[in-house]
Backbone as a chain_set.jsonl record, in Angstrom:
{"seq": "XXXXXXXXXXXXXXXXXXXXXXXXXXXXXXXXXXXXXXXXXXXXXXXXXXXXXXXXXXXXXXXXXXXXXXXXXXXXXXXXXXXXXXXXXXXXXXXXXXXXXXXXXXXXXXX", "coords": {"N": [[-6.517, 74.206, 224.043], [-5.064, 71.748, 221.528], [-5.043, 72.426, 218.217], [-6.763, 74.842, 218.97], [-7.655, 78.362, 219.226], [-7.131, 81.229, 220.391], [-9.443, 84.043, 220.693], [-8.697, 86.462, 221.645], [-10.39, 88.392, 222.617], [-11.153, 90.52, 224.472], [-10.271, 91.877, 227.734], [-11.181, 91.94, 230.531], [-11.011, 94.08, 233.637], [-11.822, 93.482, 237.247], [-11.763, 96.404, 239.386], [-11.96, 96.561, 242.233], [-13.072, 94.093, 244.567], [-16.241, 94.973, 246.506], [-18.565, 94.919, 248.494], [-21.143, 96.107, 248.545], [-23.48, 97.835, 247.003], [-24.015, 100.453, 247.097], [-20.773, 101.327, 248.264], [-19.816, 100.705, 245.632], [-20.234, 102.495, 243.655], [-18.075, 104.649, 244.56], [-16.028, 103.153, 243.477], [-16.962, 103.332, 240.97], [-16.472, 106.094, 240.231], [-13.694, 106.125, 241.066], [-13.127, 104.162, 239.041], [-13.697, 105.579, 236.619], [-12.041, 107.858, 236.438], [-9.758, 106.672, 236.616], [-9.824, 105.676, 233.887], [-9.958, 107.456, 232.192], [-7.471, 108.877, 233.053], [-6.134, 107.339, 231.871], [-6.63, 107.342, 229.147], [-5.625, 109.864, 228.168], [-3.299, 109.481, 228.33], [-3.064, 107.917, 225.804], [-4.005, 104.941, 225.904], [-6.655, 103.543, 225.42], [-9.507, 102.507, 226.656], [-12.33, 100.716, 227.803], [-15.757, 100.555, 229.491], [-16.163, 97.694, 231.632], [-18.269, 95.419, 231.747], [-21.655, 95.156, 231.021], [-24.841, 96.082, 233.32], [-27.167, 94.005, 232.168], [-29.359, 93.822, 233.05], [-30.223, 95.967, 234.319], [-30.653, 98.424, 232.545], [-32.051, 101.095, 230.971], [-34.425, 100.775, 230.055], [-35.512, 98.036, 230.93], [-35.558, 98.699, 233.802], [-37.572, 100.924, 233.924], [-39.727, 98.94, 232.776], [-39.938, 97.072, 234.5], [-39.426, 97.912, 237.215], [-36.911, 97.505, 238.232], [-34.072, 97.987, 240.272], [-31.055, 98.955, 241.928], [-30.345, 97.572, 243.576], [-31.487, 94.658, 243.44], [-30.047, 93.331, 241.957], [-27.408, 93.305, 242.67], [-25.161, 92.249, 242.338], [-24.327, 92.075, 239.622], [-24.874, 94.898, 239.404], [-22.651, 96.04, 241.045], [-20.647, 94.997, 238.934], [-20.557, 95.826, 236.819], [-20.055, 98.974, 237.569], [-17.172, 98.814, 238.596], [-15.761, 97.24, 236.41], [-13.386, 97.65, 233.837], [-12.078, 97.178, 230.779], [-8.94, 96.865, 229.388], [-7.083, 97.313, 226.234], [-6.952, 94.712, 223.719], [-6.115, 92.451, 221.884], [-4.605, 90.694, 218.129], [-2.7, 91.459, 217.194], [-1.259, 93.402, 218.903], [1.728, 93.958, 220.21], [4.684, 92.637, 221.997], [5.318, 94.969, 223.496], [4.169, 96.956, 222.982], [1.87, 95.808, 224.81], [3.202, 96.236, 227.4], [3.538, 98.724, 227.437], [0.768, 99.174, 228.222], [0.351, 98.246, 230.455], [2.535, 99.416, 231.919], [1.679, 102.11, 232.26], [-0.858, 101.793, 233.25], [-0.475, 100.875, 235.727], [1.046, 102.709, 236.816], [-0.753, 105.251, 236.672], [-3.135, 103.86, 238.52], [-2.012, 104.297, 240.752], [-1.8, 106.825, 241.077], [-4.056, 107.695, 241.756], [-6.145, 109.782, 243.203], [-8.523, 108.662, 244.957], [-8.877, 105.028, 246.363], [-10.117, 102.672, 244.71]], "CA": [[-6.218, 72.848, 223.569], [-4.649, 71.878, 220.73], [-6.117, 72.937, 217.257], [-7.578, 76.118, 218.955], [-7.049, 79.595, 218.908], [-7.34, 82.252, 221.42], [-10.069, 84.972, 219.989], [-8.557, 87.716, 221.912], [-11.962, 89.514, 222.37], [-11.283, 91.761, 225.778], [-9.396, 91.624, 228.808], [-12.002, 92.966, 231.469], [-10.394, 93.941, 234.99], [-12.774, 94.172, 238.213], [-10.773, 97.13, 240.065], [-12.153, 95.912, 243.568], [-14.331, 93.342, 245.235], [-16.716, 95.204, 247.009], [-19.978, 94.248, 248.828], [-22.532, 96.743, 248.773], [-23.628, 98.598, 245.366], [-23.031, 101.852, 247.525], [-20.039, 101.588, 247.899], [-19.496, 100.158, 244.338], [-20.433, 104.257, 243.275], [-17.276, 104.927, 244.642], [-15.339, 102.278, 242.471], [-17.356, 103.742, 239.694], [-15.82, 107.225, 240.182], [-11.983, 105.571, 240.426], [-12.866, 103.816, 237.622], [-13.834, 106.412, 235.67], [-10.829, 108.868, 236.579], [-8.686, 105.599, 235.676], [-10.321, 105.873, 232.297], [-9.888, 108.966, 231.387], [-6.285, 109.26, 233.016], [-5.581, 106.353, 230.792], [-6.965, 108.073, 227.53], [-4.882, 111.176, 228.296], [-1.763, 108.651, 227.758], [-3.262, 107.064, 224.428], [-4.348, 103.707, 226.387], [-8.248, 103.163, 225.429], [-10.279, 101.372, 227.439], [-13.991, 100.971, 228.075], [-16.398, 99.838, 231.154], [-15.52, 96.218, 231.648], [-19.191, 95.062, 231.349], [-23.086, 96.008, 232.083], [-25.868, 94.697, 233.721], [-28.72, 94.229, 231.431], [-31.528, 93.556, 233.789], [-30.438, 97.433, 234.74], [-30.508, 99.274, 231.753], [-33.564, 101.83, 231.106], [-35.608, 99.641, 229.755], [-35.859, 96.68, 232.183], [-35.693, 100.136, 235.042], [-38.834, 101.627, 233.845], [-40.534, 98.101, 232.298], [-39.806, 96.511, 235.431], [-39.035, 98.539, 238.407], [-35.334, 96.891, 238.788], [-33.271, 98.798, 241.059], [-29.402, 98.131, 241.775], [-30.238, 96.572, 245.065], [-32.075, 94.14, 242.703], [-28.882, 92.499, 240.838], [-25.942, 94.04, 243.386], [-23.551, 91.782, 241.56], [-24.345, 93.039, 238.346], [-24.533, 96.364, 239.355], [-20.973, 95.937, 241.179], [-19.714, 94.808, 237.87], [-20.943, 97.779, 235.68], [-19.426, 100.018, 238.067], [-16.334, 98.512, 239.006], [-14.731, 96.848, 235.353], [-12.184, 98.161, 233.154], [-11.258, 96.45, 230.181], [-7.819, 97.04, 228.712], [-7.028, 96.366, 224.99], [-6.05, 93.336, 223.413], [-6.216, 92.518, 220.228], [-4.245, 89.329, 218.539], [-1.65, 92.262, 216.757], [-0.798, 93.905, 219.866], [2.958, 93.288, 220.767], [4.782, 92.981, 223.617], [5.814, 96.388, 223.678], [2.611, 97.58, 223.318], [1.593, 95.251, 226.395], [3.825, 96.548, 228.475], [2.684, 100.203, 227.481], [-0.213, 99.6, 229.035], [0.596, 97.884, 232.0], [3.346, 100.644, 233.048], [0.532, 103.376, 232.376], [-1.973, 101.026, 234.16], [-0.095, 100.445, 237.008], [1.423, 104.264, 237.609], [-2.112, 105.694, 236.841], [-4.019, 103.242, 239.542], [-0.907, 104.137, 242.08], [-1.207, 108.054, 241.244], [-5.566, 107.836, 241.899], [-6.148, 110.235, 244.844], [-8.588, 107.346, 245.847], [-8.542, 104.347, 246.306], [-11.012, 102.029, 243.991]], "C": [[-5.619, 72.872, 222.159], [-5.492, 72.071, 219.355], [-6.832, 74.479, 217.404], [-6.908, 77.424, 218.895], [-7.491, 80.397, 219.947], [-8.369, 83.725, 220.631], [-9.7, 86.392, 220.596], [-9.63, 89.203, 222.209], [-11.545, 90.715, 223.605], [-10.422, 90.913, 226.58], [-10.275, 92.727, 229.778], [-11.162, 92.339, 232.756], [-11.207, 94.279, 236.033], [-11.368, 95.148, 239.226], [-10.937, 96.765, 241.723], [-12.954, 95.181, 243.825], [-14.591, 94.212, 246.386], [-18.019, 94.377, 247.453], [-21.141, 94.502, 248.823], [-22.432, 97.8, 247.438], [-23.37, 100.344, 246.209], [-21.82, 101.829, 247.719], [-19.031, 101.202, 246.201], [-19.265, 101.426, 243.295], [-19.158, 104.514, 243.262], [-16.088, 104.155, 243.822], [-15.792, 102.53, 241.467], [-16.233, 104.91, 238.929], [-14.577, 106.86, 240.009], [-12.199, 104.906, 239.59], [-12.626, 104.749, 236.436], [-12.868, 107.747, 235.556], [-9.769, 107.572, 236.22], [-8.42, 105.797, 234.178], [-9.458, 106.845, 231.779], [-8.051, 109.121, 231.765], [-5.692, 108.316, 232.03], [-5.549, 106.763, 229.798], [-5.781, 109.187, 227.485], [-3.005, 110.331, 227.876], [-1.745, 107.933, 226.296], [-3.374, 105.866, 224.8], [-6.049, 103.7, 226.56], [-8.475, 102.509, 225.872], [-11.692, 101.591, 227.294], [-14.38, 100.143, 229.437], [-16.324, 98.395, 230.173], [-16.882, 95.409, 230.985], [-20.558, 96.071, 231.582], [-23.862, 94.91, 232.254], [-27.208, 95.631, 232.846], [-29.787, 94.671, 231.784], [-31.33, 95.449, 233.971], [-30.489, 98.396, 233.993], [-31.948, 100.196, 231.575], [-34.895, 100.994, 230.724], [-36.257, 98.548, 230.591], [-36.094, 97.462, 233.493], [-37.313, 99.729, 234.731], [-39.836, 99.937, 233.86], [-40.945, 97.001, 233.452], [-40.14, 96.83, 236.669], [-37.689, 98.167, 238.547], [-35.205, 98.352, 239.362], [-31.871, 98.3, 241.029], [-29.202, 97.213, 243.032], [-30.645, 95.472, 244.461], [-31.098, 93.319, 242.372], [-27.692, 93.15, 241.339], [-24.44, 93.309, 243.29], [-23.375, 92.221, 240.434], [-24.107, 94.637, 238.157], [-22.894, 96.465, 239.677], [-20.356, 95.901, 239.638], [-19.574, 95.866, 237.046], [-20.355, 98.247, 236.223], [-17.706, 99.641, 238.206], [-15.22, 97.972, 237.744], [-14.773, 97.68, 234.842], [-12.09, 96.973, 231.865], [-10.338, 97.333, 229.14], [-7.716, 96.412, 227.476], [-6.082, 95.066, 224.53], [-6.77, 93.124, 222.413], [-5.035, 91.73, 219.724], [-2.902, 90.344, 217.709], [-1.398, 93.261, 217.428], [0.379, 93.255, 220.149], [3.124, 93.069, 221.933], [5.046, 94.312, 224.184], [4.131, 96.958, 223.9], [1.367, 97.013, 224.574], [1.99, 95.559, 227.291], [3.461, 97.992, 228.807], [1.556, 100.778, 228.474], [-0.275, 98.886, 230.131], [1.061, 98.948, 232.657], [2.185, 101.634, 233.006], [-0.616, 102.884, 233.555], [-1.947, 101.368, 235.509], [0.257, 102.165, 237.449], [0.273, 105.086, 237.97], [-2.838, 105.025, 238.022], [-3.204, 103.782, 240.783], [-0.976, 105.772, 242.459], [-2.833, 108.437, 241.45], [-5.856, 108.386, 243.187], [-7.363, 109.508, 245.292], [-8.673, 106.593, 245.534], [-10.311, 103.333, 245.819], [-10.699, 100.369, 245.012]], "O": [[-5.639, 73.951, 221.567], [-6.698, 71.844, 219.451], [-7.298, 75.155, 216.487], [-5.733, 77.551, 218.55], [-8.555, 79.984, 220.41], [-7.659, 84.437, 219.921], [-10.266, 87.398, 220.168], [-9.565, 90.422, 222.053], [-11.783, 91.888, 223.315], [-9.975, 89.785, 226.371], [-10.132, 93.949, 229.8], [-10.785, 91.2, 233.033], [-11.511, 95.471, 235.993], [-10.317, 94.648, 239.626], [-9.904, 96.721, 242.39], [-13.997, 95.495, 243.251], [-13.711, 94.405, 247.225], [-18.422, 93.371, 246.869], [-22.086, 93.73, 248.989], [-21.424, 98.39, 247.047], [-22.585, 101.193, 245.785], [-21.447, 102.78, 247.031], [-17.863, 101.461, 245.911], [-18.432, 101.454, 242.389], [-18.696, 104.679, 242.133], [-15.119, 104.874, 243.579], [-15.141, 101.999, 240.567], [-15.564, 104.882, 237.897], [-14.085, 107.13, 238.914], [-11.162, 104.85, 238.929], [-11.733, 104.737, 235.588], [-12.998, 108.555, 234.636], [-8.928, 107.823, 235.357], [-7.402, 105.983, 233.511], [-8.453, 106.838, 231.068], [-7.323, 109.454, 230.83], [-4.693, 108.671, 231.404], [-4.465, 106.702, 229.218], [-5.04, 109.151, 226.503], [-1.986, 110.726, 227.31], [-0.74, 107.491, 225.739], [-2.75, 105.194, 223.979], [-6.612, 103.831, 227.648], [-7.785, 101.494, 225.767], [-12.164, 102.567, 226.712], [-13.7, 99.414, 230.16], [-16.371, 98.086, 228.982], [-16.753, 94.826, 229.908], [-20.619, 97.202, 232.064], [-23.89, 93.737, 231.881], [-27.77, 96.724, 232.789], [-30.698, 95.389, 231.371], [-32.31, 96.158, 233.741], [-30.385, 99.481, 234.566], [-32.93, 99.784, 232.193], [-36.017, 100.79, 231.187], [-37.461, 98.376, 230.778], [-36.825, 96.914, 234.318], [-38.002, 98.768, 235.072], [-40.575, 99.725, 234.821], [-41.931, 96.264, 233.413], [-41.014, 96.212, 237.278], [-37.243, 98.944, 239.391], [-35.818, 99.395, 239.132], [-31.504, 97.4, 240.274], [-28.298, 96.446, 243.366], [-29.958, 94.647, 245.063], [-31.483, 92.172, 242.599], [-26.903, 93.582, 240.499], [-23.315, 93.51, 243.748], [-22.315, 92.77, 240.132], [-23.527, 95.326, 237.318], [-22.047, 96.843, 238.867], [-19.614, 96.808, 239.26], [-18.624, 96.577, 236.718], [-19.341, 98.31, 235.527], [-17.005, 100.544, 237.749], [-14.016, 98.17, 237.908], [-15.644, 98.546, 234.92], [-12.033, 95.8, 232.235], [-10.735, 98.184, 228.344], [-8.083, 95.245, 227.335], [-4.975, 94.648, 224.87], [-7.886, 93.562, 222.137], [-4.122, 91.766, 220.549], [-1.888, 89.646, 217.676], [-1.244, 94.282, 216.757], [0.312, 92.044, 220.36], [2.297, 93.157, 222.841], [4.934, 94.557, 225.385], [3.348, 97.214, 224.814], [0.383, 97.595, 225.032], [1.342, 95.304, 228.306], [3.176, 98.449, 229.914], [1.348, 101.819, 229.097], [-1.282, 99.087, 230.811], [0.511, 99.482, 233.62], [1.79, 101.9, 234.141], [-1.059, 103.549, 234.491], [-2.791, 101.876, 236.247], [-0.333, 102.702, 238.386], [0.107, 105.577, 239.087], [-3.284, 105.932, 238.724], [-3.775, 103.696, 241.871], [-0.538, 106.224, 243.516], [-3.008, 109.647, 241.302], [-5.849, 107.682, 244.197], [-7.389, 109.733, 246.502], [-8.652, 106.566, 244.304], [-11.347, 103.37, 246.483], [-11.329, 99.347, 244.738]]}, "num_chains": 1, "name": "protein.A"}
């Protein structure tokens, strides 16, 4: 709206909608070979989000499991967020799109 400003905080990407936190593992793993093939180009990223309730603490203090919060868990496993930042150009947007996009296309599987 008018008056406001865009805070630019993240740009988190879910790489697939899945349905079952097992196979969500496997969207972990192409995430995490995303990652890293991304880094290897100079395009940082980090996991998109986490789920709280699942962290060691709420585990042990609790019992949680991932069957427990299997949207949350999905999410942990499955986001990406790409940078953004409010002095990022366009050039440097596009950087990481073409890397994005060739890297996700060159993933011997499929997230």
């Amino acid at each position: 709206p008018p008056g406001c400003v865009h805070g630019y905080q993240s740009y988190v990407c879910r790489l697939r909608e899945e349905r079952s936190v097992e196979i969500a593992t496997g969207a972990s793993s192409a995430r995490d070979l995303l990652m890293a093939r991304l880094e290897a180009r100079g395009v940082s990223t980090r996991q998109g989000t986490h789920a709280a309730a699942l962290v060691t603490y709420y585990r042990e203090k609790y019992g949680h499991r991932d069957a427990d919060f299997p949207n949350s868990a999905l999410a942990e496993r499955a986001t990406i967020t790409l940078p953004l930042y409010p002095q990022m150009s366009d050039e440097e947007q596009d950087q990481v799109i073409a890397a994005l996009a060739e890297e996700f296309d060159a993933l011997p599987i499929r997230p």
